[in-house]
Amino acid sequence: MLRVTFLLTGIGWGVVWLLTHTAVAQTANEGLSPALAGIKQAKVVKIGYRESSPPFSFLDQTGRPIGYSLELCKAVVEDIAVEVDDPALRIDYVKVTADDRIQAVVDGKVDLECGSTTANLERRKRVAFSPMIFVAGTKLMVPKTTTGTAPADFKGKTVVVTKGTTNEQAMHAVDAKFGLGLNFVVSPDHEASYQILAGGKADAFATDDVLLSGLIARHKSQDRFRVVGDYLSYDPYGIMFRKGDPQLAAVVERAFRRLGSNRDLIPLYNKWFVARLPTGERMGISISPQLEESFKALDDSAGGTN
C-alpha cells in the first residue's frame, strides 16, 4: 500500500513539474511567432551556408564557413537575440546546396539561408527574402582560348550548369530561343561545375558572373579562364527565411535598416568584394550603382541623412 502511494505521489509530482514547465515555456514564448519561439526554445539560430559560393558563403582553409552573406546573417541574429530576449543565442551552421536550400528553409532545417540566392517571384511563393544584398546575372566562364562570347557562338557546344539554380533555367531558355542545340551537363554545386570545365568536359560554365569571378580568383586561374558575354538573366540576391512570419520578417528588415543607418553595408561590401579575402584572393569588384542606391534607401528609411 505504501509503495502504491509512493508511485502515485511520484507520478503526481511529475505531472506538476510538466505542467509548470509547460506554463513557463508558454509564458516565455508569449508574443513570439512560431519561428522565433522555436529559436528561443532551442537557443539556436540555424544558418544555411554554401561551401563554394565565394565571396558570399564558402569555406576558409580550416573548413569554417565564412563570407559576405554569413556576416549579414550574423547581424540579423543579433536582432533576433534582442527580439527573443536571449543574448546568448548561438549559431549552428547547416550545409545546403543550390538544389536543396529552398526546401531546407520551408522544412525549418535552417532559419536563415545565407548564400547566393536569387530572390525572384517564383521563389517568393515558397520563401521570404531580405532586402537586396547583391545584383548579379548569368554569364559564361570559358577557357581563355575560346573566341566566342555570344550565345550563338556556342551552338552545339556543351555547357555545365549547377542544379537548382536560376542560371540552369536561363540557359535552357536561351537554348530554346536561339535553337542552339546545347548539350547540358548538370552538377551538384559550383565547385563541381568548375572542375567539369577545368577537366575539359564542357565548353562553358554558366552561372552568375560574380560567382564565376570568385571561383577564378579562388583557384588562381586567371590565366586559364575568363568570364564573357552579356547578361543572360537578372539575379538580385537576398537572405532567405520562412514565409508567412511577419514578426521574423520585421526583425530581418530592422537588422538591415540598422546596418544601413550605421553606414555598415558599404564597408562590409568592400571587405568581401574589394579588399583581399581571408583566403588570400582579391575579387576587385566595385559596388554597382544599383546596389549602392539600394543600401542608401535602407539608410533613408531608417532616418539617416547623407
XYZ file of C-alpha atoms in Angstrom:
306
model
C 0.000 0.000 0.000
C 2.840 2.368 0.878
C 4.573 1.514 -2.392
C 1.454 2.329 -4.437
C 1.103 5.650 -2.608
C 4.750 6.434 -3.306
C 4.366 5.717 -7.020
C 1.221 7.797 -7.290
C 2.935 10.622 -5.434
C 5.889 10.375 -7.803
C 3.600 10.454 -10.807
C 1.765 13.410 -9.316
C 4.963 15.388 -8.883
C 5.934 14.511 -12.448
C 2.650 15.880 -13.734
C 3.046 19.031 -11.652
C 6.590 19.552 -12.980
C 5.450 19.013 -16.581
C 2.535 21.435 -16.255
C 4.711 24.043 -14.556
C 7.495 23.679 -17.127
C 4.995 23.964 -19.987
C 3.389 27.065 -18.453
C 6.778 28.743 -18.015
C 7.743 27.941 -21.606
C 4.436 29.268 -22.914
C 4.866 32.471 -20.915
C 8.416 32.919 -22.208
C 7.273 32.408 -25.805
C 4.169 34.556 -25.475
C 4.028 37.123 -28.241
C 6.600 35.341 -30.402
C 5.879 33.907 -33.838
C 6.410 30.144 -34.365
C 9.846 30.624 -35.925
C 11.073 32.945 -33.194
C 9.520 30.832 -30.434
C 11.356 27.809 -31.808
C 14.629 29.731 -31.855
C 14.118 30.931 -28.284
C 13.330 27.439 -27.044
C 16.293 25.848 -28.817
C 18.596 28.809 -28.044
C 19.961 28.290 -31.553
C 19.684 30.019 -34.928
C 20.304 27.565 -37.763
C 22.170 29.224 -40.622
C 22.334 27.549 -44.004
C 25.662 28.050 -45.784
C 27.170 27.135 -49.151
C 30.589 25.545 -49.485
C 31.667 27.057 -52.803
C 29.996 30.426 -53.434
C 32.842 32.884 -52.761
C 32.757 35.586 -51.536
C 29.168 35.116 -50.303
C 29.435 31.804 -48.496
C 32.394 29.440 -48.642
C 34.930 27.609 -46.501
C 38.234 29.009 -45.276
C 41.425 26.979 -45.039
C 40.248 25.381 -41.792
C 36.831 24.386 -43.181
C 34.988 27.166 -41.338
C 32.048 28.835 -43.168
C 32.819 32.486 -43.944
C 31.602 35.159 -46.348
C 29.655 38.319 -47.031
C 26.221 36.690 -46.707
C 27.191 34.993 -43.472
C 28.278 38.306 -41.944
C 24.932 39.811 -42.886
C 23.173 36.861 -41.272
C 25.182 37.300 -38.074
C 23.839 40.870 -37.913
C 20.305 39.502 -38.290
C 20.994 37.036 -35.466
C 21.890 39.987 -33.223
C 18.421 41.450 -33.805
C 16.765 38.060 -33.334
C 18.537 37.815 -29.959
C 17.019 41.142 -28.947
C 13.566 40.091 -30.158
C 13.567 36.830 -28.193
C 15.385 38.403 -25.224
C 18.281 35.956 -25.252
C 21.736 37.473 -25.811
C 23.287 34.006 -25.519
C 21.800 32.646 -28.758
C 24.297 30.510 -30.615
C 24.608 29.732 -34.316
C 24.528 26.260 -35.848
C 25.854 26.109 -39.408
C 23.970 23.755 -41.732
C 25.356 22.944 -45.170
C 22.906 23.422 -48.038
C 23.231 23.084 -51.807
C 21.743 25.009 -54.706
C 19.256 22.199 -55.131
C 18.055 21.696 -51.526
C 18.408 25.205 -49.993
C 14.808 26.347 -50.582
C 13.317 23.142 -49.183
C 15.629 23.441 -46.173
C 14.024 26.794 -45.359
C 10.492 25.506 -46.000
C 11.074 22.463 -43.769
C 12.629 24.520 -40.975
C 16.022 22.820 -41.263
C 17.520 26.303 -41.429
C 16.191 29.607 -40.076
C 18.249 31.793 -42.416
C 19.810 30.734 -45.713
C 22.954 32.770 -46.200
C 24.400 32.055 -49.609
C 23.998 33.419 -53.127
C 20.283 33.017 -53.735
C 18.259 34.954 -56.291
C 15.081 36.490 -54.927
C 12.621 36.031 -57.782
C 8.834 35.875 -57.922
C 8.691 32.106 -58.299
C 10.760 31.536 -55.175
C 8.804 34.140 -53.213
C 5.810 31.815 -53.470
C 7.610 29.460 -51.077
C 10.034 31.574 -49.024
C 10.655 35.179 -47.957
C 13.697 37.334 -48.673
C 15.644 40.103 -47.009
C 16.323 43.411 -48.760
C 18.674 43.011 -51.719
C 22.280 42.212 -50.854
C 23.770 41.961 -54.378
C 22.848 42.128 -58.063
C 24.226 39.528 -60.445
C 23.346 37.834 -63.716
C 24.116 34.743 -65.765
C 27.292 34.822 -67.807
C 29.705 32.194 -69.128
C 33.109 31.102 -67.920
C 35.202 29.814 -70.801
C 38.824 28.883 -71.461
C 40.898 31.905 -72.476
C 41.481 30.323 -75.885
C 37.723 30.478 -76.622
C 36.848 33.185 -79.140
C 33.066 33.152 -78.760
C 31.201 35.389 -76.332
C 27.571 35.467 -77.557
C 25.125 32.556 -77.094
C 25.105 31.894 -80.855
C 28.854 31.236 -80.709
C 28.214 28.160 -78.574
C 25.802 26.391 -80.891
C 26.057 22.629 -80.362
C 28.535 23.088 -77.513
C 28.465 21.576 -74.031
C 27.567 23.863 -71.128
C 27.769 22.872 -67.463
C 25.216 24.340 -65.036
C 24.624 23.847 -61.320
C 21.424 22.031 -60.403
C 18.637 24.092 -58.855
C 19.939 27.498 -59.981
C 18.216 30.245 -61.945
C 21.163 30.004 -64.331
C 20.101 26.490 -65.313
C 16.666 27.866 -66.219
C 18.185 30.856 -68.040
C 20.405 28.680 -70.216
C 17.538 26.381 -71.199
C 15.543 29.473 -72.162
C 18.437 30.814 -74.257
C 18.885 27.413 -75.876
C 15.203 27.272 -76.851
C 15.040 30.898 -78.001
C 18.005 30.694 -80.373
C 17.779 26.987 -81.276
C 21.359 26.362 -80.184
C 21.119 22.617 -79.551
C 23.242 22.940 -76.423
C 24.349 19.853 -74.556
C 23.861 20.357 -70.824
C 25.840 18.806 -68.008
C 24.247 19.315 -64.564
C 26.409 19.248 -61.446
C 25.506 19.370 -57.723
C 27.430 22.557 -56.824
C 29.531 25.358 -58.277
C 32.856 23.780 -57.381
C 31.878 20.593 -59.224
C 30.787 22.683 -62.225
C 34.135 24.469 -62.233
C 36.011 21.167 -62.122
C 33.991 19.831 -65.061
C 35.034 22.844 -67.135
C 38.619 22.663 -65.887
C 38.730 18.976 -66.797
C 37.746 19.731 -70.391
C 34.357 18.020 -70.129
C 32.432 21.196 -71.035
C 32.999 24.194 -73.268
C 31.492 26.720 -70.856
C 30.195 27.027 -67.289
C 27.073 29.172 -66.850
C 26.253 30.827 -63.548
C 26.192 34.310 -62.001
C 29.094 36.466 -63.114
C 30.244 37.264 -59.564
C 30.388 33.571 -58.644
C 32.404 32.817 -61.769
C 34.853 35.594 -60.868
C 35.037 34.277 -57.316
C 35.895 30.768 -58.477
C 38.546 32.037 -60.886
C 40.091 34.096 -58.085
C 39.946 31.244 -55.597
C 41.611 28.810 -57.993
C 44.061 31.492 -59.188
C 43.140 30.524 -62.733
C 43.052 33.998 -64.307
C 45.499 32.732 -66.934
C 43.177 29.842 -67.869
C 39.607 31.186 -67.790
C 37.612 34.371 -68.315
C 34.008 35.489 -67.926
C 32.330 36.529 -71.182
C 29.108 37.682 -72.779
C 26.152 39.880 -71.972
C 23.899 39.177 -69.016
C 21.508 36.318 -69.775
C 19.429 36.841 -66.627
C 18.818 39.343 -63.829
C 19.542 37.956 -60.372
C 19.080 40.120 -57.253
C 20.311 38.217 -54.194
C 18.708 38.091 -50.749
C 18.837 36.177 -47.479
C 16.117 33.511 -47.393
C 13.892 32.817 -44.391
C 10.484 31.353 -43.584
C 7.496 32.744 -45.483
C 4.327 33.811 -43.670
C 6.054 35.012 -40.499
C 5.562 38.811 -40.279
C 7.425 39.083 -36.972
C 10.540 37.372 -38.317
C 10.301 39.461 -41.495
C 10.174 42.613 -39.373
C 13.283 41.542 -37.459
C 15.196 40.900 -40.701
C 14.091 44.264 -42.092
C 15.071 46.007 -38.846
C 18.542 44.448 -38.950
C 19.124 45.714 -42.478
C 17.859 49.197 -41.595
C 20.246 49.222 -38.642
C 23.150 48.287 -40.895
C 22.033 50.965 -43.353
C 21.700 53.710 -40.755
C 25.099 52.842 -39.253
C 26.652 53.000 -42.732
C 27.936 49.445 -42.252
C 26.778 47.966 -45.553
C 29.252 49.534 -47.982
C 32.299 48.868 -45.738
C 31.084 45.277 -45.378
C 30.707 45.035 -49.154
C 34.218 46.408 -49.667
C 35.630 43.922 -47.157
C 34.459 40.980 -49.253
C 34.477 42.313 -52.818
C 37.278 44.897 -52.957
C 39.816 44.051 -50.237
C 41.769 40.822 -50.083
C 39.720 37.873 -48.796
C 40.767 35.921 -45.682
C 41.741 33.095 -48.029
C 44.123 35.399 -49.921
C 42.227 36.148 -53.132
C 41.060 39.551 -54.261
C 37.762 39.967 -56.154
C 38.237 43.607 -57.104
C 34.521 44.203 -57.814
C 33.353 47.729 -57.016
C 29.805 48.179 -55.798
C 27.254 48.693 -58.576
C 25.231 51.927 -58.667
C 22.046 49.874 -58.294
C 23.206 48.134 -55.111
C 24.633 51.341 -53.668
C 21.269 53.037 -54.224
C 19.515 50.121 -52.531
C 21.779 50.475 -49.485
C 21.164 54.226 -49.441
C 17.406 53.586 -49.423
C 17.834 51.484 -46.275
C 19.679 54.367 -44.665
C 16.944 56.812 -45.674
C 14.183 54.509 -44.383
C 15.928 54.418 -41.011
C 16.022 58.184 -40.867
C 19.646 58.568 -41.964
C 20.983 61.527 -43.878
C 23.746 61.869 -46.441
